[in-house]
Backbone as JSON, one array per atom type, in Angstrom:
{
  "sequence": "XXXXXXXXXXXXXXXXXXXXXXXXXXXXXXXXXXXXXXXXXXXXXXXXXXXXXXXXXXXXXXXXXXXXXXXXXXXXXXXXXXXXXXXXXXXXXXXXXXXXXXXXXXXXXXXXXXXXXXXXXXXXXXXXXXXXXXXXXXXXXXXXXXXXXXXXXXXXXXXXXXXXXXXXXXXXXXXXXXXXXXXXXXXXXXXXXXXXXXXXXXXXXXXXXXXXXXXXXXXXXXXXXXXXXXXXXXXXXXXXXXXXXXX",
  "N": [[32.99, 131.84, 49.96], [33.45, 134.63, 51.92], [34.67, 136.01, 55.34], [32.67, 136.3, 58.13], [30.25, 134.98, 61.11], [28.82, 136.97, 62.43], [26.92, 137.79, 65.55], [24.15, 139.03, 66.68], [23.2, 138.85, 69.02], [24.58, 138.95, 71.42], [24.78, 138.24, 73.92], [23.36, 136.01, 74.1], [22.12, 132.53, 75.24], [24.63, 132.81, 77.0], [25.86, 131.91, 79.91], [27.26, 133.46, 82.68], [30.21, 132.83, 83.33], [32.68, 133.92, 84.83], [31.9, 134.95, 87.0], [32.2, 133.02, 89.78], [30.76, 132.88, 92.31], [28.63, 131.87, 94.93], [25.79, 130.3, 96.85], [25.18, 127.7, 97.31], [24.82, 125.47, 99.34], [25.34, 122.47, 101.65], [22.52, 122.03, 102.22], [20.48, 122.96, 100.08], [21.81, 121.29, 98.09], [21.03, 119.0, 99.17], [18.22, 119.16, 98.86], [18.13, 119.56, 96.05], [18.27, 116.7, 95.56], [16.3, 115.64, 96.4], [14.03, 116.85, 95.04], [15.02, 115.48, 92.2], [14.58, 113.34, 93.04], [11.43, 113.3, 92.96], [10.72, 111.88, 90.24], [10.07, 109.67, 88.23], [11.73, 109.61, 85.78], [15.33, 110.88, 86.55], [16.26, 112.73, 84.89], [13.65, 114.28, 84.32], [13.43, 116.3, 86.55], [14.87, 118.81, 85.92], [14.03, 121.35, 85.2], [12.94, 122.43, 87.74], [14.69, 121.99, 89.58], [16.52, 123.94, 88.64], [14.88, 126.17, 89.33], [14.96, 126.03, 91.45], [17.87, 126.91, 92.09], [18.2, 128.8, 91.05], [16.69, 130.01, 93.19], [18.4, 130.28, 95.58], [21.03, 130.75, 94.19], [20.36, 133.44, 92.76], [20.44, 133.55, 90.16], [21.3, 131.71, 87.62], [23.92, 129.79, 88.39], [27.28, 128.9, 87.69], [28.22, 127.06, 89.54], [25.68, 125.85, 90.44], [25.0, 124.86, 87.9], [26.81, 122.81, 87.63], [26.35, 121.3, 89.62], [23.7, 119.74, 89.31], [24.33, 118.86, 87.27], [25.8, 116.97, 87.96], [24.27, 115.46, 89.78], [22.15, 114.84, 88.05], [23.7, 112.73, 86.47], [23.83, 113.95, 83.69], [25.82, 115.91, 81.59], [27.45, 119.0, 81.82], [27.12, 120.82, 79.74], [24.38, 120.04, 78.41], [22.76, 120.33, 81.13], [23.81, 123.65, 80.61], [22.5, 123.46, 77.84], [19.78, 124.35, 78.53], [19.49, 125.36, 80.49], [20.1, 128.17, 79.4], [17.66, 127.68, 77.64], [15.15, 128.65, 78.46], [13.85, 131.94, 78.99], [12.99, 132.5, 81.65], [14.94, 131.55, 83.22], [17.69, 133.15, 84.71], [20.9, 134.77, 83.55], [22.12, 136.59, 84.71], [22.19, 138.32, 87.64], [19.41, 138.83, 89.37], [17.13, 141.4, 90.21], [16.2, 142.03, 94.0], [13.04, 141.83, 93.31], [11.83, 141.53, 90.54], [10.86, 142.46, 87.64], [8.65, 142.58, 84.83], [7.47, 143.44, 81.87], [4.79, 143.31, 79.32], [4.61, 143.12, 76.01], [3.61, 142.18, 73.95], [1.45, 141.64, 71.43], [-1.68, 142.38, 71.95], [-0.78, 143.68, 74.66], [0.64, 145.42, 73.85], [-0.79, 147.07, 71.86], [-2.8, 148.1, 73.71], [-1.0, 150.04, 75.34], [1.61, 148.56, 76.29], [4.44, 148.87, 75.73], [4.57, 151.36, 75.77], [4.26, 151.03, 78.75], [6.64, 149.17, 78.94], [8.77, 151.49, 78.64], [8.58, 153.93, 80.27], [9.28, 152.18, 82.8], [11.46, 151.65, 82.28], [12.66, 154.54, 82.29], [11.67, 155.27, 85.13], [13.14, 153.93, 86.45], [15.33, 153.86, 85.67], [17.43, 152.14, 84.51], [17.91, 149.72, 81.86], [15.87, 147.22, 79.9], [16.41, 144.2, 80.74], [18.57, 144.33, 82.81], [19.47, 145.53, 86.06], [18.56, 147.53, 89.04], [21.32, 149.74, 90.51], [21.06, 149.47, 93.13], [20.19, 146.84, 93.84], [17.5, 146.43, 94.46], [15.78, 146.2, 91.74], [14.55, 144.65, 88.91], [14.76, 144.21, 85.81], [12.35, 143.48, 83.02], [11.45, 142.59, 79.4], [8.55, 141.21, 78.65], [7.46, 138.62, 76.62], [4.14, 136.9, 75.43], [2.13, 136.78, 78.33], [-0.33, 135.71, 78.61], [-2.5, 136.14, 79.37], [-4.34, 137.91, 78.25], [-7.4, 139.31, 78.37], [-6.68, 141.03, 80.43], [-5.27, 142.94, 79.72], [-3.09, 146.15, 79.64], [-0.86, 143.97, 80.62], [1.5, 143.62, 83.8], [4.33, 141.72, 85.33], [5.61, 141.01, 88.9], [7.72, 139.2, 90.09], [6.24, 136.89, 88.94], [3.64, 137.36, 89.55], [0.62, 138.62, 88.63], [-0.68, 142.07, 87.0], [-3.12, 143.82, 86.72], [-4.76, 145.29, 83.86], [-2.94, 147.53, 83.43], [-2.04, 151.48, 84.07], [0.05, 154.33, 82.98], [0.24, 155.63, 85.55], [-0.17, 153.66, 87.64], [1.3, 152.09, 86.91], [3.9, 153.83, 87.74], [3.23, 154.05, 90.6], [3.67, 151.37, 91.29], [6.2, 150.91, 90.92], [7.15, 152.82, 92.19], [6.85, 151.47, 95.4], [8.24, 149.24, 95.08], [10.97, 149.78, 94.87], [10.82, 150.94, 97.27], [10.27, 149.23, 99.05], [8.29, 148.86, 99.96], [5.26, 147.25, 101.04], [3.33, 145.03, 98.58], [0.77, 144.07, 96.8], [-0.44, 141.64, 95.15], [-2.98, 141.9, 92.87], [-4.61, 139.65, 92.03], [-3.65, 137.93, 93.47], [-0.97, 136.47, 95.7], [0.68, 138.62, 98.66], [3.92, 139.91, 98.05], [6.89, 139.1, 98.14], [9.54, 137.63, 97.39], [11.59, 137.59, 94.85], [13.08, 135.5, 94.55], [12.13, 133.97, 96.8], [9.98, 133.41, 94.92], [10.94, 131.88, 93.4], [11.42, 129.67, 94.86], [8.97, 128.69, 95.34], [8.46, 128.18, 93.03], [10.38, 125.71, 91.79], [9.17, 123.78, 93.52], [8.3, 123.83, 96.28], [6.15, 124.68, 98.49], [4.97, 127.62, 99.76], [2.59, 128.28, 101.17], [1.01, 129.67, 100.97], [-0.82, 130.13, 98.49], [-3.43, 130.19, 98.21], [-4.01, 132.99, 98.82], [-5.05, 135.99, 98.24], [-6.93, 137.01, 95.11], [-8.19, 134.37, 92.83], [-9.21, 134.62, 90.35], [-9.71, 137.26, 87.86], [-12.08, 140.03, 87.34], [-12.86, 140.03, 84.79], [-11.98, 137.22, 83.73], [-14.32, 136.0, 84.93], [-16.36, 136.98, 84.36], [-18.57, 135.37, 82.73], [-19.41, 133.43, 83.86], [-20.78, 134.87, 85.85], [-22.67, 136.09, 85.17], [-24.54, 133.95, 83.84], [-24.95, 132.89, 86.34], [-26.85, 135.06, 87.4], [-28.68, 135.05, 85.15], [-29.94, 132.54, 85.94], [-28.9, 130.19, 83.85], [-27.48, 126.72, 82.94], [-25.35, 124.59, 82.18], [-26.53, 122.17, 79.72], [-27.94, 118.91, 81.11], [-26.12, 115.86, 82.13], [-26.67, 113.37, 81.65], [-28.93, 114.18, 79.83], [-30.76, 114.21, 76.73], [-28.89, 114.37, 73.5], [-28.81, 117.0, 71.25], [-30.76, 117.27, 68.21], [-29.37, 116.57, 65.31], [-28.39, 119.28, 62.66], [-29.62, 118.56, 60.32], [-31.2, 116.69, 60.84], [-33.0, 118.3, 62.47], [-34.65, 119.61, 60.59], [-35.97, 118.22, 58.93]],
  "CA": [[32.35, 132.96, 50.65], [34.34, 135.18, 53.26], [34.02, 136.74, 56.44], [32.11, 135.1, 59.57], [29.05, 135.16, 61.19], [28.54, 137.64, 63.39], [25.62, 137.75, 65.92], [23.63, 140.48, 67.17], [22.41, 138.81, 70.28], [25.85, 138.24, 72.49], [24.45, 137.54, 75.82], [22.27, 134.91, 74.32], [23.03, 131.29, 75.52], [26.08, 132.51, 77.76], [26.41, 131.39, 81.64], [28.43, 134.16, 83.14], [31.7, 131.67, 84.25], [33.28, 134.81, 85.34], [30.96, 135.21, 88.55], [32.12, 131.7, 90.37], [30.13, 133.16, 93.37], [27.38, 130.88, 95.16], [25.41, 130.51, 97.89], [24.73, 126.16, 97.32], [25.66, 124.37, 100.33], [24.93, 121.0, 101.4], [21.33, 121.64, 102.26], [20.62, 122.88, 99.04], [22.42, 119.89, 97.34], [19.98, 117.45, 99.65], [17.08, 119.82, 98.42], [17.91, 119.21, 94.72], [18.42, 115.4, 95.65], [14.53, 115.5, 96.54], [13.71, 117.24, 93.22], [15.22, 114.84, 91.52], [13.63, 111.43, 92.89], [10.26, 112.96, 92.49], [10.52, 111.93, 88.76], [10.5, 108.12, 87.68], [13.14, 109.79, 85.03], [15.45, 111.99, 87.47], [16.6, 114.32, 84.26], [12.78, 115.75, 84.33], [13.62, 117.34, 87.34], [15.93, 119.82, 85.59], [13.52, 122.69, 85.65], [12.65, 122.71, 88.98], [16.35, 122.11, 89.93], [16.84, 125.38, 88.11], [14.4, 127.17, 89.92], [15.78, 126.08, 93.23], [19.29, 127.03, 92.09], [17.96, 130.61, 91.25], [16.27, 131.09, 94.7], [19.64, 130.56, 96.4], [21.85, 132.44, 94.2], [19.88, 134.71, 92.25], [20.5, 133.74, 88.99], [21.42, 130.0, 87.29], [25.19, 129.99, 88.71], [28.46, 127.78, 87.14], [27.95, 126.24, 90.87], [24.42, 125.33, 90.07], [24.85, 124.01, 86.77], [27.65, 121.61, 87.82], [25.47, 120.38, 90.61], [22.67, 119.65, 88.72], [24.8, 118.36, 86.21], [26.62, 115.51, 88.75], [23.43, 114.8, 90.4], [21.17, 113.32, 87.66], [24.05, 112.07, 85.73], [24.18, 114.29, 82.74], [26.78, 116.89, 81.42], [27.25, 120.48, 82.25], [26.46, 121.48, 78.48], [23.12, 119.58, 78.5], [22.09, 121.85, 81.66], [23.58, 124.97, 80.49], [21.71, 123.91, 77.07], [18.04, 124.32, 79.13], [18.83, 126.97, 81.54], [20.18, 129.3, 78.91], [16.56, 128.28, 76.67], [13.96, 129.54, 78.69], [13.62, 133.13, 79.35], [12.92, 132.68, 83.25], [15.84, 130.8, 83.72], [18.69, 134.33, 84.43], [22.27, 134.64, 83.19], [22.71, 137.38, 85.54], [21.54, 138.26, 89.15], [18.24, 139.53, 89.42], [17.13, 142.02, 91.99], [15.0, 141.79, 94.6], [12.25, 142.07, 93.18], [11.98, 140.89, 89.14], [9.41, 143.41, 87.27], [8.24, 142.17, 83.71], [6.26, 144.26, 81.29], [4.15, 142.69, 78.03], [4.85, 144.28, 74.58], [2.74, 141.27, 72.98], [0.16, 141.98, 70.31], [-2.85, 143.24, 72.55], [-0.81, 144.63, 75.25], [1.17, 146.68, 72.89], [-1.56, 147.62, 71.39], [-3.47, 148.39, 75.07], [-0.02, 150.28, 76.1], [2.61, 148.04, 76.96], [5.23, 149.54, 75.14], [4.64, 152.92, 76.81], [4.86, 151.14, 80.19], [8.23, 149.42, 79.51], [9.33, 153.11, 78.56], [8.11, 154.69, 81.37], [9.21, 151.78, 83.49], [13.41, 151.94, 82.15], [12.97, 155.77, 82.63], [11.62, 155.28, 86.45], [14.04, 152.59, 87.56], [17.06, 154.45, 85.32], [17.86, 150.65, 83.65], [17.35, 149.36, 80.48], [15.74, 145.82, 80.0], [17.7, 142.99, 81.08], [19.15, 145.26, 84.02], [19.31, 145.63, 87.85], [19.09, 148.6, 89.83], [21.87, 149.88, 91.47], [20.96, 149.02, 94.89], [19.79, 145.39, 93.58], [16.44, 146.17, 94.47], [14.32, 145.82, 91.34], [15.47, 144.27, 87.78], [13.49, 144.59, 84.65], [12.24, 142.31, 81.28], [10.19, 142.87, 78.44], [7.85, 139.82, 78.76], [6.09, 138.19, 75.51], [2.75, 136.62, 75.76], [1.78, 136.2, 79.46], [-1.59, 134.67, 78.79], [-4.04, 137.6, 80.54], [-5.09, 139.18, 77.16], [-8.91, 140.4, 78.72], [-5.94, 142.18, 81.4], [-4.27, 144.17, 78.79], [-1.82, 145.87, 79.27], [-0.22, 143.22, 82.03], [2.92, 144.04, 83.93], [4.16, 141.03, 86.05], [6.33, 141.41, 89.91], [7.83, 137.95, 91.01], [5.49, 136.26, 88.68], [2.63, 137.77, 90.08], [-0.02, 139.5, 87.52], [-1.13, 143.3, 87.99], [-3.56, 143.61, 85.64], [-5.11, 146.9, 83.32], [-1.91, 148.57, 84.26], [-1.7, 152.42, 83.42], [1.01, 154.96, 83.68], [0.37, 156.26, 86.81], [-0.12, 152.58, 88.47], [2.85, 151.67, 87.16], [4.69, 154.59, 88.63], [3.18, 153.61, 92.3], [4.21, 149.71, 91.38], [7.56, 150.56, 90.82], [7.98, 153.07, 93.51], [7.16, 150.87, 95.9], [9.22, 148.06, 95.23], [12.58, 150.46, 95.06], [11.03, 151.6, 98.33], [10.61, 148.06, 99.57], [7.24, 148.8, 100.92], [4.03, 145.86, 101.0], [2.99, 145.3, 97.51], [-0.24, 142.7, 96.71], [-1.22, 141.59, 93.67], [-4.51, 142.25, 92.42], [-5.09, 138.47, 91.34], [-2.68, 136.6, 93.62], [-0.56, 136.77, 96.86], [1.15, 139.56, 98.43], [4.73, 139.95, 97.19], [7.63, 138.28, 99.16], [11.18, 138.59, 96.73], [11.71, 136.67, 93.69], [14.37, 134.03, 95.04], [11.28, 132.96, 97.26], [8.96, 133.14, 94.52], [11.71, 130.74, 92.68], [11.71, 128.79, 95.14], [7.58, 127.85, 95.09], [8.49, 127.16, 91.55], [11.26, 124.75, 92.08], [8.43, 122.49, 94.22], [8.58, 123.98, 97.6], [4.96, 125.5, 98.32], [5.38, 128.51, 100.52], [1.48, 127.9, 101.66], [-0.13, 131.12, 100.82], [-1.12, 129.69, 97.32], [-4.73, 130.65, 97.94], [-4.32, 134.0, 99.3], [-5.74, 136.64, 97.41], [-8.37, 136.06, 94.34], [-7.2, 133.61, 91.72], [-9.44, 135.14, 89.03], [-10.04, 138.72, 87.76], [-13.5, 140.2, 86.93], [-12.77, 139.22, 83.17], [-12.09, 135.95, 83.71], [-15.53, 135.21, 85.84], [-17.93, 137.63, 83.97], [-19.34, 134.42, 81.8], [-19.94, 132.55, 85.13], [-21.93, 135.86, 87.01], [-24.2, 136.03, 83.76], [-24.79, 132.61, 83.93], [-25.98, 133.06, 87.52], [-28.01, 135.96, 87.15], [-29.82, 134.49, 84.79], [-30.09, 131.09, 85.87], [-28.37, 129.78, 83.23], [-26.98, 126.32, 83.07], [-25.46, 123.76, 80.87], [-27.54, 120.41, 79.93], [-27.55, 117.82, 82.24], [-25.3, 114.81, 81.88], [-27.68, 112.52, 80.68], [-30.23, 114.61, 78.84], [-30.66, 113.56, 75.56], [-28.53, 115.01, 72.75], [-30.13, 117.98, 70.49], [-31.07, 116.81, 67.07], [-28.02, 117.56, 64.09], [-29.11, 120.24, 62.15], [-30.25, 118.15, 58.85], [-32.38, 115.64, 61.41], [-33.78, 118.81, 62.76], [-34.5, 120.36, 59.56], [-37.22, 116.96, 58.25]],
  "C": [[33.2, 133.36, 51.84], [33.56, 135.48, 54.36], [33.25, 135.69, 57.44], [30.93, 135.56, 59.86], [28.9, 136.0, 62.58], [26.97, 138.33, 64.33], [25.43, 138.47, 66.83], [22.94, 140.2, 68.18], [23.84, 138.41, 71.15], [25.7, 138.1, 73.56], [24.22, 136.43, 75.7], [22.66, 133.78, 74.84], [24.31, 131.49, 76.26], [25.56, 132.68, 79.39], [27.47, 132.53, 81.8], [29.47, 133.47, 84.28], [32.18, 132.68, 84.81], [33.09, 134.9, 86.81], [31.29, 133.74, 88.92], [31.23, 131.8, 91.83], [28.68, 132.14, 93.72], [26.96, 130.83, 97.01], [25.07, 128.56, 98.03], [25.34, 125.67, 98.54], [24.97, 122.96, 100.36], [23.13, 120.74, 101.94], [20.16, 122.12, 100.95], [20.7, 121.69, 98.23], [21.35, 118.53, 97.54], [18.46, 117.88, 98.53], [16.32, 119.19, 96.78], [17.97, 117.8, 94.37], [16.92, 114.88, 95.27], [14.1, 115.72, 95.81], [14.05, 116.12, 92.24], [14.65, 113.42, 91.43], [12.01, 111.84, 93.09], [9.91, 112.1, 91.29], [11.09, 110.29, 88.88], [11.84, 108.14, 86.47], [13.77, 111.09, 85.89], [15.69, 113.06, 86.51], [15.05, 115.12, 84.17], [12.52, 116.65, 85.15], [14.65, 118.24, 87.22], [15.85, 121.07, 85.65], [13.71, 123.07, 86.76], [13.67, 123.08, 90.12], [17.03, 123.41, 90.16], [16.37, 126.87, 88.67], [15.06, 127.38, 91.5], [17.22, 126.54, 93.31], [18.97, 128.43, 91.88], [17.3, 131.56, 92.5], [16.93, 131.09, 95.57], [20.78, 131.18, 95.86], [21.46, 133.51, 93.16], [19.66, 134.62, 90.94], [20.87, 131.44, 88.69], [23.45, 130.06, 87.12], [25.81, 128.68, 88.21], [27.93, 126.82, 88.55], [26.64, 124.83, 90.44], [24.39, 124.45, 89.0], [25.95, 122.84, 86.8], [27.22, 120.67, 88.86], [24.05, 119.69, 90.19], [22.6, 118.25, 87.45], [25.03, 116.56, 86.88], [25.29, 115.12, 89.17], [22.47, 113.72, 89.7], [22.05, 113.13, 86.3], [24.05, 112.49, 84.19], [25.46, 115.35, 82.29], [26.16, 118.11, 81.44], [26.51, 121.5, 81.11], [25.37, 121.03, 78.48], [22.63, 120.5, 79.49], [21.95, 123.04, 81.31], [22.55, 125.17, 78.72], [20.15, 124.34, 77.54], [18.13, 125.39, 79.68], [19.39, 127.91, 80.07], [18.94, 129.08, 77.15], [15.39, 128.81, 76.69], [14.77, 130.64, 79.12], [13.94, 133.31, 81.13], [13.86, 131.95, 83.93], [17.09, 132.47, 83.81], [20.16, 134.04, 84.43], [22.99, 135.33, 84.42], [22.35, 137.54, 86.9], [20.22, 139.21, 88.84], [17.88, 140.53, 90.17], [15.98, 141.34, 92.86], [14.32, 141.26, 93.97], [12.32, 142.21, 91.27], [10.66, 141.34, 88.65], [9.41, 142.68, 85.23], [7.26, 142.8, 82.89], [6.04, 143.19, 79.62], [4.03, 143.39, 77.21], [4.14, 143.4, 73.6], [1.8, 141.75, 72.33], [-0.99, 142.66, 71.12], [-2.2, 144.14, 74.28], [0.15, 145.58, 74.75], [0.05, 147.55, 72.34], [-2.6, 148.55, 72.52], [-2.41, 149.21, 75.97], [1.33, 150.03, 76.85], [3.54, 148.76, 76.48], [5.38, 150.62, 75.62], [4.83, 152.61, 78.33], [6.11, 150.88, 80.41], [9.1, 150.71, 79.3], [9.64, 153.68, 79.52], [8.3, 153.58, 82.64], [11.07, 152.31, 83.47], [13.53, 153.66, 82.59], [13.22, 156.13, 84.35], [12.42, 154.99, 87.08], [15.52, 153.03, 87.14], [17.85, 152.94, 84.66], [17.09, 150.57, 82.32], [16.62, 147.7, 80.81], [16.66, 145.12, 80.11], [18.64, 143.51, 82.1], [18.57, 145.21, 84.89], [19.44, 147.17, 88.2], [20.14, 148.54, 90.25], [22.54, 148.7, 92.39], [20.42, 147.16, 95.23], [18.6, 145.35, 93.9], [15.22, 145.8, 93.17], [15.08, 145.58, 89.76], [14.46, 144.26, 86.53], [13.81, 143.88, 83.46], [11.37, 142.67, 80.52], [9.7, 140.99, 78.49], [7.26, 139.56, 77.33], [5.02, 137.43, 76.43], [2.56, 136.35, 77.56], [0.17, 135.49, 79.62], [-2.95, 135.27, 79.57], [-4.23, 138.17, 79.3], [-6.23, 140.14, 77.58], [-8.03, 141.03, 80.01], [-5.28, 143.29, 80.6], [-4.59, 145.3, 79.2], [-1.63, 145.27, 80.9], [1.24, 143.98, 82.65], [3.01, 142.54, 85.14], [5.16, 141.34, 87.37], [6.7, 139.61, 90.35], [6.78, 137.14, 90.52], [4.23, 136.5, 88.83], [1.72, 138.58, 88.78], [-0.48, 140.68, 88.17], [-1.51, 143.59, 86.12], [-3.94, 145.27, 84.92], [-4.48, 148.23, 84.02], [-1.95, 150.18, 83.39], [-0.42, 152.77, 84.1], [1.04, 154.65, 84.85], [0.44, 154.82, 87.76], [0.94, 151.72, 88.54], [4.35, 152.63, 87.73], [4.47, 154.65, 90.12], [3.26, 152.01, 92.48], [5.05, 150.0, 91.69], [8.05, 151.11, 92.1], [7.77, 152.56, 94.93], [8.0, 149.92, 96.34], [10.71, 148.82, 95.49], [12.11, 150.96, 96.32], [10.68, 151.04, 99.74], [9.59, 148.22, 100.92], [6.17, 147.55, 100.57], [3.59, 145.79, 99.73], [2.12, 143.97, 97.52], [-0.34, 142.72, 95.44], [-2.64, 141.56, 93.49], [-5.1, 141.21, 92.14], [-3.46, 137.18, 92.28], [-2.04, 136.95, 95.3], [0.29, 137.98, 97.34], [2.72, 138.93, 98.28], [5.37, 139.57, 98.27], [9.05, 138.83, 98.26], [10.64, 137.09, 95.61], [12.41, 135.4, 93.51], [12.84, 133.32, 95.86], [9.79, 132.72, 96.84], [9.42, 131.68, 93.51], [11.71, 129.38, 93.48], [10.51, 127.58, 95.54], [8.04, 127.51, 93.69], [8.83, 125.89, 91.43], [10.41, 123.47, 92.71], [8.3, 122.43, 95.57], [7.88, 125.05, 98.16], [5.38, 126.03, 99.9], [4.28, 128.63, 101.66], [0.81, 129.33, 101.93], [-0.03, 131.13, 98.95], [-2.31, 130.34, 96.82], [-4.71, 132.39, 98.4], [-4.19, 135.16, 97.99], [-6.74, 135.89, 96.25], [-7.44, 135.01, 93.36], [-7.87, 133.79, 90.46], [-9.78, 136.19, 88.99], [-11.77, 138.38, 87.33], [-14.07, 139.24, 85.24], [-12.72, 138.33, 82.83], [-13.8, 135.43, 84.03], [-16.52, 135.45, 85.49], [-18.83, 136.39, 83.16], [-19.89, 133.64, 83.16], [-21.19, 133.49, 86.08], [-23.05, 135.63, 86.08], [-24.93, 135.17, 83.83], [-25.22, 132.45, 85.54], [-26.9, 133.92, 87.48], [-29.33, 136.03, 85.92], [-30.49, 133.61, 84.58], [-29.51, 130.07, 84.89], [-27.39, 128.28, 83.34], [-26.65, 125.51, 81.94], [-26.28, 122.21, 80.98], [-26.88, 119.38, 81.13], [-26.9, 116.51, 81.33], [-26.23, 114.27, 80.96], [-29.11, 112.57, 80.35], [-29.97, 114.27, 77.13], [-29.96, 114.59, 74.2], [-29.18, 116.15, 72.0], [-29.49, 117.58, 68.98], [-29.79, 117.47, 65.78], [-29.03, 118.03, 63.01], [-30.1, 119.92, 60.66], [-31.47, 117.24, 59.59], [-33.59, 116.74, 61.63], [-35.1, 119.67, 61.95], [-36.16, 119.16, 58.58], [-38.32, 117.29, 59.42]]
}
């Protein structure tokens, strides 16, 4: 059989070596030291590592992955196999401000698809692109796990839920215009390096601020107050299986 295999995803799995650029110094380095002896095994602090290496230079840098690499004693290909297999791990620099839209089964179906449209048109990028000016960078997201939000769009991780057009044309132009933005279900917005860097294990301490559930989430719990509603008590006595109940 001739010919070769030629593959129609060429970003996928590549580390841009080209960019040797970094921002890691040695307090950094201590940072990811501390990451690492949380863990009775230090390689399961590889994520977290990863996150802390993207909220100082933007993306998961050659730098990063050789520091990561020396620290808990594995090779550079073993890192760059992890950061380049999740999604939220980036090849490239991000902007500011890291916008995510859901094309998944119910928010496609609820509009997603028309917002990342109408989001690449706004911002003038395609997915997997930065503005410009580095302010705002854009992803098509799969599942984010808010279905009763459909259609989601996410900012820095953040959810912004039963997004239309028009709300996503006063999301976006805020962020390119690097005015206050809250989330509707979470904290207000900060940048995406220092939303990487609560990931990484390094709580920013505005965790609780704003709600932490939507209407949709809680409506089974209001019902259940308003009409007194509770579940059996611990140790009330089972209810009869349906053949006992049945004699």
């Amino acid at each position: 059989m001739s010919g070769h295999f030629e593959s129609h995803f060429p970003e996928s799995g590549s580390v841009d070596y080209a960019d040797q650029s970094t921002n890691i110094d040695e307090t950094t380095i201590s940072e990811l030291r501390l990451l690492a002896g949380r863990y009775p095994q230090p390689r399961s602090a590889l994520l977290p590592m990863l996150h802390l290496v993207q909220s100082v230079d933007g993306r998961v840098s050659p730098r990063g992955i050789e520091v990561c690499a020396d620290i808990l004693g594995i090779s550079t290909a073993q890192v760059s196999g992890v950061a380049t297999f999740y999604t939220m791990y980036k090849r490239r620099p991000a902007g500011k401000h890291h916008v995510g839209v859901c094309t998944t089964a119910l928010c496609a179906v609820m509009g997603g698809d028309i917002l990342l449209e109408r989001a690449k048109k706004r911002l003038g990028i395609d997915e997997n692109q930065t503005t410009p000016d580095g302010q705002v960078s854009l992803e098509r997201l799969e599942c984010n796990a808010a279905c009763d939000f459909a259609p989601v769009m996410m900012v820095n991780w953040e959810f912004f839920d039963n997004m239309t057009p028009e709300k996503a044309d006063e999301l976006l132009d805020k962020l390119t215009r690097d005015e206050e933005v809250k989330s509707p279900r979470g904290a207000t917005l900060t940048s995406w390096k220092q939303a990487e860097r609560v990931l990484a294990g390094f709580p920013d301490g505005r965790a609780d601020e704003g709600p932490s559930a939507g209407e949709a989430s809680t409506l089974g719990r209001r019902l259940a107050d308003e009409n007194s509603w509770a579940a059996p008590a611990a140790d009330a006595a089972p209810a009869p299986a349906p053949e006992e109940a049945a004699k």
